[in-house]
């Protein structure tokens, strides 16, 4: 790298520090839990997404150890070449059954699931109408797509309807929203979203990473909480929050949609399982 480029980066970093935006990582020397050890001190942890306290669960750790003994450490391959095991298929079927959807495809993370969704399903004749406070993974995923992009104010159904009117001449319309917005804890008005989707012949995609596992009477997420199960077309989520705190993400929906993602979704096709 050139000295000029490194000097530029140093200047940018200094700017972050002076603005109070520089992020330092705290090193945890214990398991993730409600109480953790940082810098030799035990402190209470109020900033993890370990909603059900499963990250240090004895049962999960024992199951993981048994899986390592049976299957080894990793597949060292993408799934369609030589990387799919029975455990992957069982997990996909379990997630589908739990969410009440037809099929599920696993990813390395929900960021990958969202990154590989929009460009795979939609083209330049189509439209994505996205909530202004959606997660960065949805924003980046939408950017990868050639579809027309519309943004509506957070949870504002009047603004969403206005954007749907703007997009009414597009071939397909997909409304994208978080189920629970991670920074503020706002639960999306999914009934309003689904009602407008019906009115304007649009589809609905929900990232439920901050909901599945503990939101809703049976923990099925924001769709259950809002009473719109069966009306949300695509649900993406993570295994790294309420469901244990490790890695992994998924996209669930109609069988044909998931089948197409297996054929064309780049984070799935070009990442090790």
PDB file of C-alpha atoms in Angstrom, residues 25 90 113 169 198:
ATOM      1  CA  UNK A  25     -13.766  -4.173  21.382  1.00  0.00           C
ATOM      2  CA  UNK A  90     -33.149 -31.938   9.609  1.00  0.00           C
ATOM      3  CA  UNK A 113     -29.334 -14.761   3.891  1.00  0.00           C
ATOM      4  CA  UNK A 169     -46.430  -0.321 -12.489  1.00  0.00           C
ATOM      5  CA  UNK A 198     -52.909  -7.490  -0.284  1.00  0.00           C
TER       6      UNK A 198
END
